[in-house]
Amino acid sequence: QVQLVESGGGLVQPGGSLRLSCAASGSIFSIYAMGWYRQAPGKQRELVAAITSGGSTNYADSVKGRFTISRDNAKNTVYLQMNSLKPEDTAVYYCKGATMGDDYWGQGTQVTVSS
């Protein structure tokens, strides 16, 4: 079992920045990739960024150049640094841990970009 807890969401003005954190606990040795997803009202959940255990990353086209995913293995934590935020980035952001058996999700954290 893997437990994931997100934090760092909130209200920010357009052009602002936020950093989301996802702390993992439990059978973290089984995780081979971590990802951030988001779901806006009335829309499907979509991948924002992902990072593998080897450090490879990939990003949705809509966030390339603005968001950065990183990990601190000593803290078992994955981060999503979000810069130049836009109103269309407003969503609930979820952390996902992928293992060979199951995918695990956090509870989500709300990000609202509004003036």
mmCIF file with all atom_site columns, C-alpha atoms in Angstrom:
data_model
loop_
_atom_site.group_PDB
_atom_site.id
_atom_site.type_symbol
_atom_site.label_atom_id
_atom_site.label_alt_id
_atom_site.label_comp_id
_atom_site.label_asym_id
_atom_site.label_entity_id
_atom_site.label_seq_id
_atom_site.pdbx_PDB_ins_code
_atom_site.Cartn_x
_atom_site.Cartn_y
_atom_site.Cartn_z
_atom_site.occupancy
_atom_site.B_iso_or_equiv
_atom_site.pdbx_formal_charge
_atom_site.auth_seq_id
_atom_site.auth_comp_id
_atom_site.auth_asym_id
_atom_site.auth_atom_id
_atom_site.pdbx_PDB_model_num
ATOM 1   C CA . GLN A 1 1   ? 0.000   0.000  0.000   1.00 0.00 ? 1   GLN A CA 1
ATOM 2   C CA . VAL A 1 2   ? 1.075   3.536  -0.764  1.00 0.00 ? 2   VAL A CA 1
ATOM 3   C CA . GLN A 1 3   ? -0.302  6.676  0.831   1.00 0.00 ? 3   GLN A CA 1
ATOM 4   C CA . LEU A 1 4   ? -0.030  10.045 -0.908  1.00 0.00 ? 4   LEU A CA 1
ATOM 5   C CA . VAL A 1 5   ? -0.778  13.407 0.655   1.00 0.00 ? 5   VAL A CA 1
ATOM 6   C CA . GLU A 1 6   ? -0.825  16.588 -1.416  1.00 0.00 ? 6   GLU A CA 1
ATOM 7   C CA . SER A 1 7   ? -0.405  20.111 -0.127  1.00 0.00 ? 7   SER A CA 1
ATOM 8   C CA . GLY A 1 8   ? 0.319   23.594 -1.404  1.00 0.00 ? 8   GLY A CA 1
ATOM 9   C CA . GLY A 1 9   ? -2.816  24.520 -3.302  1.00 0.00 ? 9   GLY A CA 1
ATOM 10  C CA . GLY A 1 10  ? -4.615  27.800 -2.927  1.00 0.00 ? 10  GLY A CA 1
ATOM 11  C CA . LEU A 1 11  ? -5.788  30.987 -4.590  1.00 0.00 ? 11  LEU A CA 1
ATOM 12  C CA . VAL A 1 12  ? -3.309  32.889 -6.736  1.00 0.00 ? 12  VAL A CA 1
ATOM 13  C CA . GLN A 1 13  ? -3.559  35.750 -9.206  1.00 0.00 ? 13  GLN A CA 1
ATOM 14  C CA . PRO A 1 14  ? -2.839  35.226 -12.905 1.00 0.00 ? 14  PRO A CA 1
ATOM 15  C CA . GLY A 1 15  ? 0.897   35.276 -13.498 1.00 0.00 ? 15  GLY A CA 1
ATOM 16  C CA . GLY A 1 16  ? 1.611   34.057 -9.993  1.00 0.00 ? 16  GLY A CA 1
ATOM 17  C CA . SER A 1 17  ? 3.293   30.908 -8.734  1.00 0.00 ? 17  SER A CA 1
ATOM 18  C CA . LEU A 1 18  ? 2.517   27.985 -6.468  1.00 0.00 ? 18  LEU A CA 1
ATOM 19  C CA . ARG A 1 19  ? 4.428   24.881 -5.447  1.00 0.00 ? 19  ARG A CA 1
ATOM 20  C CA . LEU A 1 20  ? 2.534   21.671 -4.817  1.00 0.00 ? 20  LEU A CA 1
ATOM 21  C CA . SER A 1 21  ? 3.978   18.869 -2.718  1.00 0.00 ? 21  SER A CA 1
ATOM 22  C CA . CYS A 1 22  ? 3.110   15.171 -2.644  1.00 0.00 ? 22  CYS A CA 1
ATOM 23  C CA . ALA A 1 23  ? 4.456   13.194 0.291   1.00 0.00 ? 23  ALA A CA 1
ATOM 24  C CA . ALA A 1 24  ? 4.544   9.425  -0.138  1.00 0.00 ? 24  ALA A CA 1
ATOM 25  C CA . SER A 1 25  ? 4.575   6.795  2.586   1.00 0.00 ? 25  SER A CA 1
ATOM 26  C CA . GLY A 1 26  ? 4.098   3.053  2.840   1.00 0.00 ? 26  GLY A CA 1
ATOM 27  C CA . SER A 1 27  ? 5.515   0.727  0.175   1.00 0.00 ? 27  SER A CA 1
ATOM 28  C CA . ILE A 1 28  ? 7.296   3.526  -1.666  1.00 0.00 ? 28  ILE A CA 1
ATOM 29  C CA . PHE A 1 29  ? 9.953   1.128  -2.965  1.00 0.00 ? 29  PHE A CA 1
ATOM 30  C CA . SER A 1 30  ? 7.309   -0.226 -5.342  1.00 0.00 ? 30  SER A CA 1
ATOM 31  C CA . ILE A 1 31  ? 6.684   3.125  -7.054  1.00 0.00 ? 31  ILE A CA 1
ATOM 32  C CA . TYR A 1 32  ? 8.295   3.446  -10.489 1.00 0.00 ? 32  TYR A CA 1
ATOM 33  C CA . ALA A 1 33  ? 6.741   6.746  -11.508 1.00 0.00 ? 33  ALA A CA 1
ATOM 34  C CA . MET A 1 34  ? 4.942   9.676  -9.939  1.00 0.00 ? 34  MET A CA 1
ATOM 35  C CA . GLY A 1 35  ? 2.635   12.088 -11.672 1.00 0.00 ? 35  GLY A CA 1
ATOM 36  C CA . TRP A 1 36  ? 0.527   15.166 -11.211 1.00 0.00 ? 36  TRP A CA 1
ATOM 37  C CA . TYR A 1 37  ? -2.926  15.218 -12.757 1.00 0.00 ? 37  TYR A CA 1
ATOM 38  C CA . ARG A 1 38  ? -5.651  17.820 -12.686 1.00 0.00 ? 38  ARG A CA 1
ATOM 39  C CA . GLN A 1 39  ? -9.378  17.896 -13.126 1.00 0.00 ? 39  GLN A CA 1
ATOM 40  C CA . ALA A 1 40  ? -11.353 21.039 -13.833 1.00 0.00 ? 40  ALA A CA 1
ATOM 41  C CA . PRO A 1 41  ? -15.136 21.190 -13.354 1.00 0.00 ? 41  PRO A CA 1
ATOM 42  C CA . GLY A 1 42  ? -16.912 19.382 -16.164 1.00 0.00 ? 42  GLY A CA 1
ATOM 43  C CA . LYS A 1 43  ? -13.679 18.069 -17.653 1.00 0.00 ? 43  LYS A CA 1
ATOM 44  C CA . GLN A 1 44  ? -11.799 14.794 -17.579 1.00 0.00 ? 44  GLN A CA 1
ATOM 45  C CA . ARG A 1 45  ? -8.775  14.294 -15.405 1.00 0.00 ? 45  ARG A CA 1
ATOM 46  C CA . GLU A 1 46  ? -5.622  14.976 -17.388 1.00 0.00 ? 46  GLU A CA 1
ATOM 47  C CA . LEU A 1 47  ? -1.918  14.376 -16.952 1.00 0.00 ? 47  LEU A CA 1
ATOM 48  C CA . VAL A 1 48  ? 0.043   17.509 -16.111 1.00 0.00 ? 48  VAL A CA 1
ATOM 49  C CA . ALA A 1 49  ? 3.537   16.156 -15.494 1.00 0.00 ? 49  ALA A CA 1
ATOM 50  C CA . ALA A 1 50  ? 5.252   12.911 -14.564 1.00 0.00 ? 50  ALA A CA 1
ATOM 51  C CA . ILE A 1 51  ? 8.633   11.777 -13.330 1.00 0.00 ? 51  ILE A CA 1
ATOM 52  C CA . THR A 1 52  ? 10.090  8.274  -13.281 1.00 0.00 ? 52  THR A CA 1
ATOM 53  C CA . SER A 1 53  ? 12.285  6.703  -10.637 1.00 0.00 ? 53  SER A CA 1
ATOM 54  C CA . GLY A 1 54  ? 15.190  7.336  -13.014 1.00 0.00 ? 54  GLY A CA 1
ATOM 55  C CA . GLY A 1 55  ? 14.401  11.031 -13.205 1.00 0.00 ? 55  GLY A CA 1
ATOM 56  C CA . SER A 1 56  ? 12.870  11.202 -16.693 1.00 0.00 ? 56  SER A CA 1
ATOM 57  C CA . THR A 1 57  ? 10.105  13.757 -16.989 1.00 0.00 ? 57  THR A CA 1
ATOM 58  C CA . ASN A 1 58  ? 7.284   14.578 -19.355 1.00 0.00 ? 58  ASN A CA 1
ATOM 59  C CA . TYR A 1 59  ? 4.781   17.407 -19.454 1.00 0.00 ? 59  TYR A CA 1
ATOM 60  C CA . ALA A 1 60  ? 1.469   18.275 -21.008 1.00 0.00 ? 60  ALA A CA 1
ATOM 61  C CA . ASP A 1 61  ? 1.942   20.734 -23.863 1.00 0.00 ? 61  ASP A CA 1
ATOM 62  C CA . SER A 1 62  ? -0.210  23.277 -22.039 1.00 0.00 ? 62  SER A CA 1
ATOM 63  C CA . VAL A 1 63  ? 2.241   23.555 -19.137 1.00 0.00 ? 63  VAL A CA 1
ATOM 64  C CA . LYS A 1 64  ? 5.621   23.121 -20.851 1.00 0.00 ? 64  LYS A CA 1
ATOM 65  C CA . GLY A 1 65  ? 7.953   25.949 -19.935 1.00 0.00 ? 65  GLY A CA 1
ATOM 66  C CA . ARG A 1 66  ? 5.785   27.004 -16.990 1.00 0.00 ? 66  ARG A CA 1
ATOM 67  C CA . PHE A 1 67  ? 5.617   23.948 -14.698 1.00 0.00 ? 67  PHE A CA 1
ATOM 68  C CA . THR A 1 68  ? 8.454   21.837 -13.341 1.00 0.00 ? 68  THR A CA 1
ATOM 69  C CA . ILE A 1 69  ? 8.159   18.453 -11.659 1.00 0.00 ? 69  ILE A CA 1
ATOM 70  C CA . SER A 1 70  ? 10.909  17.321 -9.315  1.00 0.00 ? 70  SER A CA 1
ATOM 71  C CA . ARG A 1 71  ? 11.507  14.822 -6.549  1.00 0.00 ? 71  ARG A CA 1
ATOM 72  C CA . ASP A 1 72  ? 13.378  14.677 -3.254  1.00 0.00 ? 72  ASP A CA 1
ATOM 73  C CA . ASN A 1 73  ? 14.102  11.023 -2.597  1.00 0.00 ? 73  ASN A CA 1
ATOM 74  C CA . ALA A 1 74  ? 15.337  11.706 0.924   1.00 0.00 ? 74  ALA A CA 1
ATOM 75  C CA . LYS A 1 75  ? 11.939  13.191 1.797   1.00 0.00 ? 75  LYS A CA 1
ATOM 76  C CA . ASN A 1 76  ? 9.879   10.798 -0.358  1.00 0.00 ? 76  ASN A CA 1
ATOM 77  C CA . THR A 1 77  ? 8.262   13.865 -1.854  1.00 0.00 ? 77  THR A CA 1
ATOM 78  C CA . VAL A 1 78  ? 7.447   15.005 -5.368  1.00 0.00 ? 78  VAL A CA 1
ATOM 79  C CA . TYR A 1 79  ? 6.932   18.657 -6.191  1.00 0.00 ? 79  TYR A CA 1
ATOM 80  C CA . LEU A 1 80  ? 5.183   20.597 -8.910  1.00 0.00 ? 80  LEU A CA 1
ATOM 81  C CA . GLN A 1 81  ? 6.468   24.137 -9.297  1.00 0.00 ? 81  GLN A CA 1
ATOM 82  C CA . MET A 1 82  ? 3.876   26.150 -11.209 1.00 0.00 ? 82  MET A CA 1
ATOM 83  C CA . ASN A 1 83  ? 4.840   29.537 -12.623 1.00 0.00 ? 83  ASN A CA 1
ATOM 84  C CA . SER A 1 84  ? 3.042   32.013 -14.863 1.00 0.00 ? 84  SER A CA 1
ATOM 85  C CA . LEU A 1 85  ? -0.277  30.574 -13.787 1.00 0.00 ? 85  LEU A CA 1
ATOM 86  C CA . LYS A 1 86  ? -3.326  31.162 -15.945 1.00 0.00 ? 86  LYS A CA 1
ATOM 87  C CA . PRO A 1 87  ? -7.041  31.020 -15.121 1.00 0.00 ? 87  PRO A CA 1
ATOM 88  C CA . GLU A 1 88  ? -7.276  27.844 -17.212 1.00 0.00 ? 88  GLU A CA 1
ATOM 89  C CA . ASP A 1 89  ? -4.901  26.142 -14.760 1.00 0.00 ? 89  ASP A CA 1
ATOM 90  C CA . THR A 1 90  ? -7.701  26.236 -12.188 1.00 0.00 ? 90  THR A CA 1
ATOM 91  C CA . ALA A 1 91  ? -8.472  22.657 -11.136 1.00 0.00 ? 91  ALA A CA 1
ATOM 92  C CA . VAL A 1 92  ? -8.124  20.084 -8.417  1.00 0.00 ? 92  VAL A CA 1
ATOM 93  C CA . TYR A 1 93  ? -4.601  18.705 -8.664  1.00 0.00 ? 93  TYR A CA 1
ATOM 94  C CA . TYR A 1 94  ? -3.975  15.076 -7.802  1.00 0.00 ? 94  TYR A CA 1
ATOM 95  C CA . CYS A 1 95  ? -0.786  13.161 -7.188  1.00 0.00 ? 95  CYS A CA 1
ATOM 96  C CA . LYS A 1 96  ? -0.506  9.614  -8.505  1.00 0.00 ? 96  LYS A CA 1
ATOM 97  C CA . GLY A 1 97  ? 1.978   6.890  -7.696  1.00 0.00 ? 97  GLY A CA 1
ATOM 98  C CA . ALA A 1 98  ? 2.321   4.079  -10.205 1.00 0.00 ? 98  ALA A CA 1
ATOM 99  C CA . THR A 1 99  ? 3.459   0.591  -9.217  1.00 0.00 ? 99  THR A CA 1
ATOM 100 C CA . MET A 1 100 ? 3.536   -2.662 -11.160 1.00 0.00 ? 100 MET A CA 1
ATOM 101 C CA . GLY A 1 101 ? 0.371   -3.682 -9.379  1.00 0.00 ? 101 GLY A CA 1
ATOM 102 C CA . ASP A 1 102 ? -1.814  -0.677 -8.663  1.00 0.00 ? 102 ASP A CA 1
ATOM 103 C CA . ASP A 1 103 ? -2.011  3.070  -9.048  1.00 0.00 ? 103 ASP A CA 1
ATOM 104 C CA . TYR A 1 104 ? -2.417  5.141  -5.916  1.00 0.00 ? 104 TYR A CA 1
ATOM 105 C CA . TRP A 1 105 ? -3.978  8.600  -5.698  1.00 0.00 ? 105 TRP A CA 1
ATOM 106 C CA . GLY A 1 106 ? -3.888  11.400 -3.208  1.00 0.00 ? 106 GLY A CA 1
ATOM 107 C CA . GLN A 1 107 ? -6.969  13.282 -2.055  1.00 0.00 ? 107 GLN A CA 1
ATOM 108 C CA . GLY A 1 108 ? -6.315  16.286 -4.278  1.00 0.00 ? 108 GLY A CA 1
ATOM 109 C CA . THR A 1 109 ? -5.594  19.938 -3.645  1.00 0.00 ? 109 THR A CA 1
ATOM 110 C CA . GLN A 1 110 ? -7.499  22.872 -5.129  1.00 0.00 ? 110 GLN A CA 1
ATOM 111 C CA . VAL A 1 111 ? -5.665  25.419 -7.249  1.00 0.00 ? 111 VAL A CA 1
ATOM 112 C CA . THR A 1 112 ? -7.614  28.530 -8.218  1.00 0.00 ? 112 THR A CA 1
ATOM 113 C CA . VAL A 1 113 ? -6.127  31.169 -10.506 1.00 0.00 ? 113 VAL A CA 1
ATOM 114 C CA . SER A 1 114 ? -8.214  34.309 -10.412 1.00 0.00 ? 114 SER A CA 1
ATOM 115 C CA . SER A 1 115 ? -7.920  38.045 -9.993  1.00 0.00 ? 115 SER A CA 1
#
